[in-house]
XYZ file of C-alpha atoms in Angstrom:
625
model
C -45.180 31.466 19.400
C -43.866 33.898 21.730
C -42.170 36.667 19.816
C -43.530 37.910 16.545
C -40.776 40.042 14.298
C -42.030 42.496 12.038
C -39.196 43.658 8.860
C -40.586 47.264 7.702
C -39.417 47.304 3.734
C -39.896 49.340 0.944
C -38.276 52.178 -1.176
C -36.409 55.001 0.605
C -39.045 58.150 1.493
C -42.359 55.733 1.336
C -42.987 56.350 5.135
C -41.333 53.355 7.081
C -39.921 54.900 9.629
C -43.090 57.329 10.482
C -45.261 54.561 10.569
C -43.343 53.060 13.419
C -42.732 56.524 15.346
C -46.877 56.445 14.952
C -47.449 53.518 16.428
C -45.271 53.917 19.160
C -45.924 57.806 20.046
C -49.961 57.233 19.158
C -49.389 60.442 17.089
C -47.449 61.811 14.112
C -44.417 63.417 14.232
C -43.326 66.185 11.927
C -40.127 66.777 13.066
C -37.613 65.214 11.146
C -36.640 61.682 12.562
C -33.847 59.854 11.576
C -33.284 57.359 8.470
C -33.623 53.943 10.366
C -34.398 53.779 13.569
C -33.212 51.284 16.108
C -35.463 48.162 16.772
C -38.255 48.481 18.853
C -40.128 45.749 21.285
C -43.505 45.975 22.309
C -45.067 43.622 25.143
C -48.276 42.426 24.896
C -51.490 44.474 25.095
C -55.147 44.250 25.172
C -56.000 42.892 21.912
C -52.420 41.312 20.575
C -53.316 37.868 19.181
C -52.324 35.288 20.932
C -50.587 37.863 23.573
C -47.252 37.892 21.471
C -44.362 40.125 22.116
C -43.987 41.939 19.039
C -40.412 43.520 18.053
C -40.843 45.975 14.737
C -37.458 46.166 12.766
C -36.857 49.401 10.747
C -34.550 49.236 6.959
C -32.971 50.582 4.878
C -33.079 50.392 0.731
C -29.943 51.655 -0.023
C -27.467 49.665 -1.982
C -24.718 50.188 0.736
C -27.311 48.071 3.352
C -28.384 45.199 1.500
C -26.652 42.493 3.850
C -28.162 44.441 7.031
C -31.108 44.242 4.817
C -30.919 40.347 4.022
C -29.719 39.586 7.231
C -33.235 41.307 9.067
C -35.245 39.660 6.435
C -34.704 36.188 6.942
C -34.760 36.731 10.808
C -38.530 38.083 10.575
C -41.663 36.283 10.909
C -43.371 38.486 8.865
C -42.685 41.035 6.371
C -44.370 44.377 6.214
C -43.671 45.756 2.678
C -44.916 49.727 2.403
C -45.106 52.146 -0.914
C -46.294 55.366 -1.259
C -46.461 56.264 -5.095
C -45.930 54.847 -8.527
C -43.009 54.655 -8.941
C -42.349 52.275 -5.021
C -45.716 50.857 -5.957
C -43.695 49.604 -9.080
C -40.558 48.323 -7.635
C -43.294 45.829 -5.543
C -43.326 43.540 -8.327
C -39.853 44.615 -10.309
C -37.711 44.300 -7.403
C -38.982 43.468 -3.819
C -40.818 40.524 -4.362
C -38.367 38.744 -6.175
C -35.704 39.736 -4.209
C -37.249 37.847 -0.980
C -37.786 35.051 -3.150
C -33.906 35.769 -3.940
C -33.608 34.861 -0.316
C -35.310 31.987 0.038
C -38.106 33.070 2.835
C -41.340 32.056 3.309
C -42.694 34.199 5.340
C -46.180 36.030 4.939
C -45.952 39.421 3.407
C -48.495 42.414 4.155
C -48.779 44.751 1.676
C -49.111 48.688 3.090
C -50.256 52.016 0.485
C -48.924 54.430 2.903
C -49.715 57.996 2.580
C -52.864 57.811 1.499
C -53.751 61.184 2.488
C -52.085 62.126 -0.432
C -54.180 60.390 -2.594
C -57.242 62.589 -2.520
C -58.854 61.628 -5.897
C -58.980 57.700 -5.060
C -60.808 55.495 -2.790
C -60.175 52.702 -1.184
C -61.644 50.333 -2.812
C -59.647 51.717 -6.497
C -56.239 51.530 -4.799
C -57.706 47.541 -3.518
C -58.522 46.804 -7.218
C -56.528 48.525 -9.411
C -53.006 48.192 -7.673
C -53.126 45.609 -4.437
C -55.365 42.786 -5.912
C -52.924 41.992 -9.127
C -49.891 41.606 -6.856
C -51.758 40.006 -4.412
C -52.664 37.534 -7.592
C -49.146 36.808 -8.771
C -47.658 36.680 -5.777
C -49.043 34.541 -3.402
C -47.090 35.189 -0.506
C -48.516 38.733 -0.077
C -51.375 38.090 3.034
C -53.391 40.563 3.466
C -53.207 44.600 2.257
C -53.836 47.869 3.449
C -54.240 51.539 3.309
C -52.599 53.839 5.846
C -51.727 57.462 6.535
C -48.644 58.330 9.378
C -49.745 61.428 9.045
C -53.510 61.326 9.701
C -52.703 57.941 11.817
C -55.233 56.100 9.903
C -54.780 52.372 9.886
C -51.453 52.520 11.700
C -52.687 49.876 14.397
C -54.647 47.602 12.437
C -51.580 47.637 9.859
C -48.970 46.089 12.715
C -52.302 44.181 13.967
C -52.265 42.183 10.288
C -48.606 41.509 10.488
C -49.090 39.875 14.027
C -52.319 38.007 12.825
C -50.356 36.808 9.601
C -47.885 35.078 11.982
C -50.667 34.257 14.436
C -53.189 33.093 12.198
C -51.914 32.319 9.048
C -53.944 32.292 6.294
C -51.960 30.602 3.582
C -52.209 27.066 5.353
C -55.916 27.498 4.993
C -57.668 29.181 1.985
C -56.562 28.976 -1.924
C -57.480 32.488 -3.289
C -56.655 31.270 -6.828
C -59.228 28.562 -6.486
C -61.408 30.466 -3.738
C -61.580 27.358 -2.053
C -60.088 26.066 1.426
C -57.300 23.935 1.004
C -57.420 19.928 1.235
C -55.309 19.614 4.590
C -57.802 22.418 5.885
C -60.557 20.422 5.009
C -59.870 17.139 6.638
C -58.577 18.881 9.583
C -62.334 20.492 9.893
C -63.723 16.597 8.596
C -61.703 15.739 11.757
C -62.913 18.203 14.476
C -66.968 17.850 12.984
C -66.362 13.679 13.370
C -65.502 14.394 17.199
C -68.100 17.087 17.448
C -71.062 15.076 16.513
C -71.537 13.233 19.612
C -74.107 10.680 18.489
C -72.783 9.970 14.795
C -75.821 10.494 12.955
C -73.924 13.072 10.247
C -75.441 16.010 12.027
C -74.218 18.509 14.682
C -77.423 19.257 16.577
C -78.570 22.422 19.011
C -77.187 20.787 21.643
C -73.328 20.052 19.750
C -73.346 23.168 18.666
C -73.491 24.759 21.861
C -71.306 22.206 23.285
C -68.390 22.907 20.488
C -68.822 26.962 20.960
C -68.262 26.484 24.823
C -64.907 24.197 24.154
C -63.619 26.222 21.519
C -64.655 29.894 22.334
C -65.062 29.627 26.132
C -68.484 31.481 25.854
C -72.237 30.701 25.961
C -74.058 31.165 22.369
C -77.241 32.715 22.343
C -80.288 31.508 20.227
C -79.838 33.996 17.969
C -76.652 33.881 17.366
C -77.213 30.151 16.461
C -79.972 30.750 14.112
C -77.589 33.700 12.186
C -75.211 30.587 12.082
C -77.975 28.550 10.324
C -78.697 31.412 8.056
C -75.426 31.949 6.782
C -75.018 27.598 6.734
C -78.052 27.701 4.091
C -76.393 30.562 2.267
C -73.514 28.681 1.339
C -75.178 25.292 1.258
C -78.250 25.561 0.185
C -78.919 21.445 0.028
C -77.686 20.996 3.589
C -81.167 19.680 5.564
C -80.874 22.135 8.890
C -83.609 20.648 10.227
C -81.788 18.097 11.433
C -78.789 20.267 12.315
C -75.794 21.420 10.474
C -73.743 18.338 8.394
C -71.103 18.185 7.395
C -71.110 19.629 4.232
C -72.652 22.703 6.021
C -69.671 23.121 8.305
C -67.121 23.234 5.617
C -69.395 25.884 3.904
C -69.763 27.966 7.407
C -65.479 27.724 7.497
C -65.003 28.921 4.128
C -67.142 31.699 4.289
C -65.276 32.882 7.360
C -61.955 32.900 5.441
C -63.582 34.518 2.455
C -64.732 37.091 5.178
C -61.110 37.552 6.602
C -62.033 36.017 9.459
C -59.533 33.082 9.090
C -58.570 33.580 12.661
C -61.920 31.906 14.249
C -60.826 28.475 11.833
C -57.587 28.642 13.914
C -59.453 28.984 16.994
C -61.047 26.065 16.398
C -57.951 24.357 14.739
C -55.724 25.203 17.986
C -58.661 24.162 20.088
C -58.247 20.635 18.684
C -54.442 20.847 18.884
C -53.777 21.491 15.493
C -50.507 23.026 14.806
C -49.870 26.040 11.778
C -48.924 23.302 9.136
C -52.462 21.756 10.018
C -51.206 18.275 11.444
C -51.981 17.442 15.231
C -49.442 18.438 18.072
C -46.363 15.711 18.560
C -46.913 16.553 22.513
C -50.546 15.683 21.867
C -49.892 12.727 20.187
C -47.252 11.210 21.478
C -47.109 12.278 25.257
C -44.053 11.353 27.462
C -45.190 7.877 28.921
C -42.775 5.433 30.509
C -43.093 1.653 30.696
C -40.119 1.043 33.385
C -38.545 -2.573 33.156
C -40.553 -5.286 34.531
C -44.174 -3.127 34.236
C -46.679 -3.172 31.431
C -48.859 -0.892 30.306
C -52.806 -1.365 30.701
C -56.092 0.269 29.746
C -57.364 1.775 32.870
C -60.890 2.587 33.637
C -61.506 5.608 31.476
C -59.438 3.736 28.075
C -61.981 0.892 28.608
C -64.713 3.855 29.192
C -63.896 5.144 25.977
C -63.553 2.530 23.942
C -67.012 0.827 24.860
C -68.498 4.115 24.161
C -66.644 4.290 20.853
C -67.838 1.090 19.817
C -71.329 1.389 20.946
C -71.306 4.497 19.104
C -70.401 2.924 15.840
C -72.146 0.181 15.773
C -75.402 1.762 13.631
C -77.060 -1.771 12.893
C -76.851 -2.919 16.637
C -75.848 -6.547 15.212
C -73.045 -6.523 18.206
C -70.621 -6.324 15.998
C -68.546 -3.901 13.963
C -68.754 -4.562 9.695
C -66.222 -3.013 7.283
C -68.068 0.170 6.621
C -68.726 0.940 10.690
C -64.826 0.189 11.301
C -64.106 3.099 8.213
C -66.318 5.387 9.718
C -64.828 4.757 13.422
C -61.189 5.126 12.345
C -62.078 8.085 9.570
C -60.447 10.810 11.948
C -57.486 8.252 12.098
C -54.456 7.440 9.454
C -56.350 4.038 9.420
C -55.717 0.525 11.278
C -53.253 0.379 13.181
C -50.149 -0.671 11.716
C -49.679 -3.683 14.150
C -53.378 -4.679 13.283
C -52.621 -4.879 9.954
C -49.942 -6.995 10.687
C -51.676 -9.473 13.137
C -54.426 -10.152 10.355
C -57.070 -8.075 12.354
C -59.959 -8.800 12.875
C -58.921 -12.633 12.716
C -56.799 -12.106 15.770
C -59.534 -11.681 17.868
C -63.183 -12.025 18.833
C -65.661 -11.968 16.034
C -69.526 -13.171 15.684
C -70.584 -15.380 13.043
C -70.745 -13.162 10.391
C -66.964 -12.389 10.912
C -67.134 -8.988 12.516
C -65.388 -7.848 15.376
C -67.724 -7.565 18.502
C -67.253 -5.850 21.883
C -65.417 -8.487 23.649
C -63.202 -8.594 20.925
C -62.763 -4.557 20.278
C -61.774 -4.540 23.941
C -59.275 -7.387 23.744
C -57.369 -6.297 20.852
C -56.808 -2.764 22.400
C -55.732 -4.427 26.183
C -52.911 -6.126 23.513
C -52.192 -2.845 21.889
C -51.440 -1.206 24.996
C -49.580 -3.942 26.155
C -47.548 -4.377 23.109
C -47.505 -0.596 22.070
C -49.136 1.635 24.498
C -47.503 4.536 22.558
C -49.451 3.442 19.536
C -52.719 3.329 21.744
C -51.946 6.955 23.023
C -51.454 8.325 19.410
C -55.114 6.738 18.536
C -57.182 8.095 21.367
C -55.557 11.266 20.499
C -56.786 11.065 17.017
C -60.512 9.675 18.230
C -60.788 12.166 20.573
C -60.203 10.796 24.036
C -61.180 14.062 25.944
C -60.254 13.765 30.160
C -58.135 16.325 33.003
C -54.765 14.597 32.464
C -54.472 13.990 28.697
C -54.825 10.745 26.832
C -51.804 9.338 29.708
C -54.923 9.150 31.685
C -56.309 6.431 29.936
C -53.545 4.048 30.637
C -52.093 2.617 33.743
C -48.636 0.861 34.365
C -48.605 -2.201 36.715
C -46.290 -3.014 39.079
C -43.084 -4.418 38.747
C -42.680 -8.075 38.501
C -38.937 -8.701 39.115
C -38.706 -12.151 40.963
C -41.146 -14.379 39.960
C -39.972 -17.016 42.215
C -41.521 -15.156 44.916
C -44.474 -16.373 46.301
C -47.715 -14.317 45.342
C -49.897 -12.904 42.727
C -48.734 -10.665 39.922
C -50.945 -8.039 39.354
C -51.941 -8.020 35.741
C -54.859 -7.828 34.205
C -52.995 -8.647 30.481
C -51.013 -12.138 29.847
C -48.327 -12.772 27.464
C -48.009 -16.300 26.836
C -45.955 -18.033 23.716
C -47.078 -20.778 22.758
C -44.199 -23.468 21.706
C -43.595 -26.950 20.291
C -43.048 -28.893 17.366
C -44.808 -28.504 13.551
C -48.111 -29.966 13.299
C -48.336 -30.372 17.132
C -51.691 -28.030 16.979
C -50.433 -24.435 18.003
C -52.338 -22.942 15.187
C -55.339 -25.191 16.202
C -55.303 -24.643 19.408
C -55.336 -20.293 18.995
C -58.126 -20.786 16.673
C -60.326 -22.738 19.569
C -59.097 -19.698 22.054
C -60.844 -17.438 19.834
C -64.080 -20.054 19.300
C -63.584 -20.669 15.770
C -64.384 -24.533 14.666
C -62.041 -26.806 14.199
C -60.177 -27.460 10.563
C -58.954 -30.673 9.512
C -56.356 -29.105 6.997
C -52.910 -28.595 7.994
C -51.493 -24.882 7.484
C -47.492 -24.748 8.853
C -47.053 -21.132 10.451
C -44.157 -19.257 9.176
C -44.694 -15.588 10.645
C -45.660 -14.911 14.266
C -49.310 -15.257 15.193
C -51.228 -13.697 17.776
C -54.635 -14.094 19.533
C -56.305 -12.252 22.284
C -59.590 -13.062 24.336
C -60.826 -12.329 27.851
C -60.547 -14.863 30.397
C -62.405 -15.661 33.446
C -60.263 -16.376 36.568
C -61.546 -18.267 39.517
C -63.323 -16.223 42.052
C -65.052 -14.114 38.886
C -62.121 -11.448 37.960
C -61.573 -11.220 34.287
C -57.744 -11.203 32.387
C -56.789 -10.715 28.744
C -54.823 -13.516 27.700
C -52.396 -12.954 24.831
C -51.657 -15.989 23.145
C -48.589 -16.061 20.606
C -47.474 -18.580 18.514
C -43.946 -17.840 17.331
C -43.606 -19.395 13.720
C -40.518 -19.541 12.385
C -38.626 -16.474 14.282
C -39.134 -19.471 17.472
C -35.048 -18.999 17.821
C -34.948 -15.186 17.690
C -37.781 -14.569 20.169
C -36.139 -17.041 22.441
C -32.731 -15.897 22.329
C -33.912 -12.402 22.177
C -34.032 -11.428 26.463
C -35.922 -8.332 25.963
C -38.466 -10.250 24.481
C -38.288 -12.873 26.999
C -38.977 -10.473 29.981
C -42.308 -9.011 28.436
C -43.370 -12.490 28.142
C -45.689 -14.068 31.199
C -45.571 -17.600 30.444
C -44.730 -20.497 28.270
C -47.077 -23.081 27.137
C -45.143 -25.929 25.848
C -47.654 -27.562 23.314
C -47.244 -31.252 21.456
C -49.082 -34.027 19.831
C -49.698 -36.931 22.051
C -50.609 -38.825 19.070
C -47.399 -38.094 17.692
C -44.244 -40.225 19.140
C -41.583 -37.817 17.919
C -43.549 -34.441 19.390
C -42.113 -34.151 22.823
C -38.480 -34.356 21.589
C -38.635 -30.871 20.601
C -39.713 -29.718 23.600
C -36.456 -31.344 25.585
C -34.044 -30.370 22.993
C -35.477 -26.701 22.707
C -34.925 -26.535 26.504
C -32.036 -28.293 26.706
C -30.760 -25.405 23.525
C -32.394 -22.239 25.604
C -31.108 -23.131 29.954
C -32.697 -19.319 30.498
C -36.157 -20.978 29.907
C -36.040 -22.129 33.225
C -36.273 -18.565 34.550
C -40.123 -18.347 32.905
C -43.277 -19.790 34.346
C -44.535 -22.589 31.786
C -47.361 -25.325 31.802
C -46.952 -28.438 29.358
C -50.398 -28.931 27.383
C -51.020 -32.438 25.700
C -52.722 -31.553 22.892
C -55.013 -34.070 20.639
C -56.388 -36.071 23.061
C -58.844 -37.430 21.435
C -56.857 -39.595 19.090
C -54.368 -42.418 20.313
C -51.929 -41.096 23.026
C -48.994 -42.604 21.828
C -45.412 -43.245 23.915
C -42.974 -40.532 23.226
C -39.104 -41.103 21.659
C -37.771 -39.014 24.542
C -35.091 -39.782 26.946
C -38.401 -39.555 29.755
C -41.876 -39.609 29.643
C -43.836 -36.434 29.551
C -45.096 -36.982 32.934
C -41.261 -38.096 34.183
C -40.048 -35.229 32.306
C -42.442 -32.424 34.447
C -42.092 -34.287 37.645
C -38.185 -34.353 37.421
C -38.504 -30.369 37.081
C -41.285 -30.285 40.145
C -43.823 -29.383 37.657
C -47.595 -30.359 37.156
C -47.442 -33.173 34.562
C -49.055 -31.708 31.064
C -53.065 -31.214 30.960
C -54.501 -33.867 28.123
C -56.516 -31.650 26.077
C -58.244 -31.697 23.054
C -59.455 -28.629 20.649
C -62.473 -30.853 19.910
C -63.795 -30.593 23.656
C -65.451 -28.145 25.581
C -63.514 -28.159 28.577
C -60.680 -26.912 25.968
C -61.474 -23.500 27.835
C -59.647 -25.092 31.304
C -56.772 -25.021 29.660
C -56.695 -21.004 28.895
C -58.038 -20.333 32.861
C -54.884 -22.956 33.993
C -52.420 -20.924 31.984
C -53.722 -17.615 32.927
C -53.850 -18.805 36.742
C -49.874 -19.776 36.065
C -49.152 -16.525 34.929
C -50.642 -15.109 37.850
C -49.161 -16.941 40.181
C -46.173 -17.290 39.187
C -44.290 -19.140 41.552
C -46.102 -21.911 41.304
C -45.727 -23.082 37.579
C -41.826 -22.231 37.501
C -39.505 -25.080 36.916
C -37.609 -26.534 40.046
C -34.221 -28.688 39.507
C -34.192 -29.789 42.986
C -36.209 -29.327 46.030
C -36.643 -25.873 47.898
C -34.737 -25.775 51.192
C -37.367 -25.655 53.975
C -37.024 -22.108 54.735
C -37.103 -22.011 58.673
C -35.827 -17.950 59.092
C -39.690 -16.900 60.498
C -39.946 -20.626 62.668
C -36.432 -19.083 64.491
C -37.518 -15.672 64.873
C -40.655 -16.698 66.444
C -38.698 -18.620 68.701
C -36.209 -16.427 69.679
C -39.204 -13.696 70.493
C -41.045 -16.215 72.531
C -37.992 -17.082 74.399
C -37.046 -13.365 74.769
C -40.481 -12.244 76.275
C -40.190 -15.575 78.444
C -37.081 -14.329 80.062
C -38.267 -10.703 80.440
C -41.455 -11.893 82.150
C -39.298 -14.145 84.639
C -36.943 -10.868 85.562
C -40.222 -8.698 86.187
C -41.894 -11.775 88.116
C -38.626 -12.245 90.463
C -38.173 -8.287 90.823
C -41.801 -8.041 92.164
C -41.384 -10.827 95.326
C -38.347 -9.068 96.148
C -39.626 -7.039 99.375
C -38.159 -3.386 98.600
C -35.873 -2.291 101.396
């Protein structure tokens, strides 16, 4: 916030417009100034919270300038609302505090007792008790009160100081007086920040965290002493919180309350802002969802630090070091989160990945379903490193990478991506499903389960010469004709495996019509796959044979492969080889044309330098004259 806007009210003669004229001149003035005076902006200075530009508007109570009145109200940020006497102390709860909830504003309110030096027979703390705290109580919008005196200029600063800080550092977001209590969004914002804090997840923040979290937050060393008066005040107001280990959780909410209780609510937005919290407590959009654009034809990928972090984060979690993540270590990992992922919940996680025998999600698969949800949704993996606390120069954007363009895949070379889309298509019962359970090592079942929503699963591959892929493999259910009419959905895609029973004689004919339906299918790389070879191969009701059928197009003729064998695992390297090399598993309706274009520019070089050399050869026998 860059401007804060203070609205002086109150009752005609209560000492508005001296208060400003004492701020301003640093000293009272006791010649007579006039009624209202004109607004007044003030730059930033040493001290100013959050270096604001503060502009203090002077009013009127008079009947005749109730809609400049109303109009300055609900342009303020903040509402400074000053009596002097009974009677204006009155009219605080008979007439101004309705009347700005007449207006409909929601803007802090700090009550002022001005001219105090004319109130020699009462203290402070009276005026507090008897007159500020039951307003305060019945109307919660007041923020903070105050004593002051133009006059002596007592309190004149720190009373325009609390109308900054009430816009600054709002304390209605964060404490309940009425209950004495912080509020629940407060609370699981701190839950948050302590999560992220405690570096090793064992519930405590140790010496070391706590040092770490006063350098991010206040910029500044803390002292050994000032750590064990942190302690101190910890077991004050949590008595059963075990400091030996370090302060939990339960200690850190304590510590936060009691420095709102305090009025020191502006250290909780320190550490709030510090962790990109915004005043209505939920994390920045900017921080959450950061500009990041996928052009056409790239992907996005985990770089280096995402996989960094996410090996870390799993490590981290995983308390019984059984290599794999059970339901209570995935609820602690995403408890800083909204949850699973949306698209997670959708794809049946964790059953569309990796898991160990016990049916937990293990490393390889952690890392595979998050190279799919950054190729799928790489917004969605920005938003949740932002919430688990993906800390590097450059923002969470520096997690990701986007690969290069792939417009012409008919071009000879390697693609570089590390993440493979391939759908996986043919006929019911042909052993899709089957065939995505074996990518992700699961046995094999004998019962027969038709597919009617899209199905995904993701694994690491190894590629020849050692480098490792993700391989996405989707089987389409029955939205087949959507996907494959849909183009956009057609471009993200890497490859097509065209799957069928070669047990079953009427299998391949869906293949050939499908292809025949879709032309465009052409323009995708694609491998045929013969599945359930181990039973009977069968000939096909086709128009051609499956082999007759690939070699018209110039393809490899479809791998015979079986879910029941090992070598099952060739098949996922041969179509994640395809997708990397393109070129060489596209369809071809007729041969190439040789392409002779470099075999005639070599030639016409070598014959150019030929003739040059003869012309400098004849030039030097020529005796010079």
């Amino acid at each position: 916030m860059a401007v804060v806007r203070i609205c002086v009210c109150g009752d005609e003669g209560t000492g508005k417009s001296s208060l400003i004229t004492s701020l301003v001149r640093d000293v009272f003035v006791s010649a007579k100034i006039q009624p209202v005076l004109p607004q007044i902006t003030m730059p930033p200075s040493l001290g100013t919270p959050e270096n604001v530009t503060t502009t203090i508007v002077d009013t009127s109570a008079l009947p005749q300038e109730r809609d400049t009145l109303r109009k300055e109200v609900r342009k303020s940020n903040v509402i400074l609302l000053v009596y002097s006497d009974h009677y204006s102390y009155e009219r605080v709860a008979l007439f101004w505090m309705p009347y700005f909830r007449s207006l409909g504003v929601n803007v802090p309110v700090v009550l002022c007792a001005n001219k105090s030096d004319l109130s020699t027979g009462t203290t402070t703390s009276q005026v507090v008790e008897d007159e500020m705290l039951p307003v305060m109580d019945e109307f919660k919008e007041i923020d903070s009160c105050i004593r002051t005196s133009a006059r002596e200029h007592h309190n004149v600063n720190e009373v325009f100081f609390l109308c900054q800080k009430a816009v600054t550092h709002p304390i209605a977001p964060l404490f309940d007086s009425k209950e004495s209590n912080l509020k629940p969004a407060a609370i699981s914002a701190l839950q948050r920040i302590f999560y992220l804090c405690d570096r090793d997840q064992d519930g405590y923040l140790n010496d070391y965290e706590i040092f770490e979290f006063q350098r991010k937050c206040f910029e500044k060393e803390l002292s050994d002493h000032d750590l064990e008066d942190i302690k101190q005040t910890v077991h004050r107001h949590s008595p059963q919180s075990d400091l030996s280990k370090g302060i939990d959780e339960r200690g850190f909410i304590a510590l936060n309350k009691a420095f709102a209780e305090k009025g020191r609510h502006e250290t909780i937005w320190i550490i709030l802002r510090t962790f990109h919290y915004t005043d209505s407590l939920s994390l920045r959009e900017t921080f959450l969802h950061p500009k990041f654009e996928v052009p056409q034809y790239c992907s996005a990928e985990l770089g280096p630090a995402g996989y960094r972090f996410f090996v870390d984060l799993f490590l981290r979690s995983d308390k019984d070091n059984d290599g794999g993540l059970n339901d209570s270590e995935l609820s602690a990992l995403f408890a800083p989160t909204p949850g699973l992922p949306s698209s997670w919940e959708d794809s049946s996680f964790p059953s569309s990945t990796v898991r160990n025998e016990a049916g937990y999600v293990t490393l390889q698969g952690w890392l595979a379903q998050w190279s799919m949800t950054t190729f799928e949704e790489p917004k969605t993996t920005l938003e949740y490193l932002a919430y688990l606390g993906f800390e590097q120069k450059g923002g969470t954007t520096s997690a990701l990478k986007v690969t290069k363009a792939r417009k012409r895949r008919r071009r000879p070379g390697r693609v570089e991506r590390n993440v493979i889309l391939c759908y996986v298509i043919g006929a019911s019962g042909s052993g899709k499903s089957s065939l995505l359970d074996a990518f992700l090592n699961r046995p094999f079942v004998q019962t027969y389960h038709p597919t009617i929503k899209p199905r995904t699963a993701v694994n690491s591959v190894e590629l020849q010469g050692g480098k490792q892929c993700y391989l996405i493999l989707e089987e389409l259910g029955e939205l087949e004709p959507a996907i494959l009419e849909n183009q956009a959905k057609l471009n993200a895609c890497d490859i097509i495996c065209y799957a069928y029973d070669s047990s079953d004689p009427d299998s391949f004919t869906h293949i050939v019509e499908m292809r025949k339906k879709y032309p465009h299918l052409d323009e995708l790389p694609a491998i045929f796959a013969a599945l359930k070879a181990d039973q009977d191969k069968t000939t096909q009701r086709s128009e051609s044979q499956p082999d007759e059928y690939t070699g018209g197009l110039h393809m490899a003729a479809p791998l015979h492969v079986s879910v029941t064998w090992s070598s099952i695992s060739e098949l996922f390297v041969h179509i994640s080889e395809a997708a990397v090399f393109p070129s060489t598993a596209l369809p071809k309706l007729k041969e190439d044309e040789v392409d002779r274009t470099n075999v005639y520019i070599a030639v016409g070089a070598t014959v150019c330098a030929a003739v040059a050399f003869a012309i400098v050869w004849k030039r030097s026998l020529t005796p010079s004259s």
